Amino acid sequence: EPGFDSFNCEVLPNPVQAGSVIHILSPLDRKTFIYLHDIQGQVVWQTEVEVSNGTATIPFPMENVCQGTYILKLSNGTGFKVLKVIVK
């Protein structure tokens, strides 16, 4: 069973601006849970996406955030990723 490095993700571009996306690459077709935390650790946005054919791309939730630093956490049941995201 693949582990921590079984999938990858990036936010493009970062710092985030209108039109930024969350791009997920995975060798497995799996449901991926995405959580955006503010610097105090509060979840300000969350969603789940079905990764199929190895990739998924979703818009970054600009309407839910103010300027600042956020932590994006992704989990697909076999591993997880944590990214620092800057919103300008």
XYZ file of C-alpha atoms in Angstrom:
88
model
C 0.000 0.000 0.000
C 1.527 3.362 -0.996
C 2.275 5.704 1.878
C 3.243 9.309 2.513
C 4.777 9.875 -0.919
C 1.973 8.182 -2.830
C 0.506 11.496 -3.919
C 1.533 15.087 -4.312
C -0.118 18.440 -4.517
C 0.657 22.053 -5.214
C -1.110 25.385 -5.196
C -0.469 27.388 -8.341
C 0.432 30.150 -8.155
C 1.455 30.596 -4.511
C 1.128 33.359 -3.233
C -2.503 32.766 -4.093
C -4.478 35.136 -6.274
C -7.711 35.009 -8.246
C -7.535 32.006 -10.545
C -5.194 29.957 -8.328
C -5.830 26.225 -8.253
C -5.080 23.235 -6.040
C -3.550 20.538 -8.252
C -3.420 16.958 -6.930
C -1.352 14.168 -8.505
C -1.938 10.602 -7.359
C -1.233 7.169 -8.801
C -4.453 5.990 -7.151
C -8.057 6.935 -7.855
C -9.082 7.995 -4.370
C -11.250 10.441 -2.534
C -9.043 13.222 -1.156
C -10.080 15.428 1.738
C -8.830 19.018 1.696
C -8.782 21.346 4.703
C -7.658 24.976 4.780
C -6.622 26.206 8.234
C -5.905 29.771 9.275
C -2.802 30.558 11.299
C -4.731 29.909 14.549
C -5.587 26.401 13.370
C -9.273 27.020 12.634
C -10.687 25.280 9.551
C -11.882 28.061 7.239
C -12.753 25.822 4.273
C -12.972 22.137 3.541
C -14.004 19.928 0.666
C -13.482 16.492 -0.754
C -12.576 15.652 -4.329
C -12.458 12.392 -6.226
C -9.051 12.000 -7.871
C -9.438 10.062 -11.113
C -6.987 9.284 -13.907
C -4.202 10.408 -11.592
C -5.064 14.098 -11.267
C -7.582 16.566 -9.923
C -7.585 20.349 -10.175
C -9.928 22.517 -8.144
C -10.167 26.300 -7.768
C -8.629 27.800 -4.646
C -11.462 29.152 -2.415
C -10.681 32.886 -2.647
C -14.139 33.882 -1.371
C -13.448 32.224 1.985
C -10.135 33.838 2.868
C -8.539 37.161 3.749
C -4.911 38.120 3.274
C -2.519 36.076 5.364
C -0.825 32.724 5.807
C -2.796 29.468 5.730
C -2.054 25.768 6.045
C -3.545 23.459 3.430
C -3.872 19.830 4.558
C -4.752 16.991 2.204
C -5.451 13.373 3.104
C -6.361 10.470 0.824
C -6.472 7.577 3.269
C -2.963 6.326 2.446
C -1.003 9.503 3.101
C -1.195 13.203 3.722
C 0.399 16.442 2.598
C 0.692 19.817 4.312
C 1.409 23.025 2.395
C 1.907 26.618 3.508
C -0.198 28.989 1.401
C 0.101 32.779 1.268
C -2.942 34.841 0.277
C -2.076 38.332 -0.976
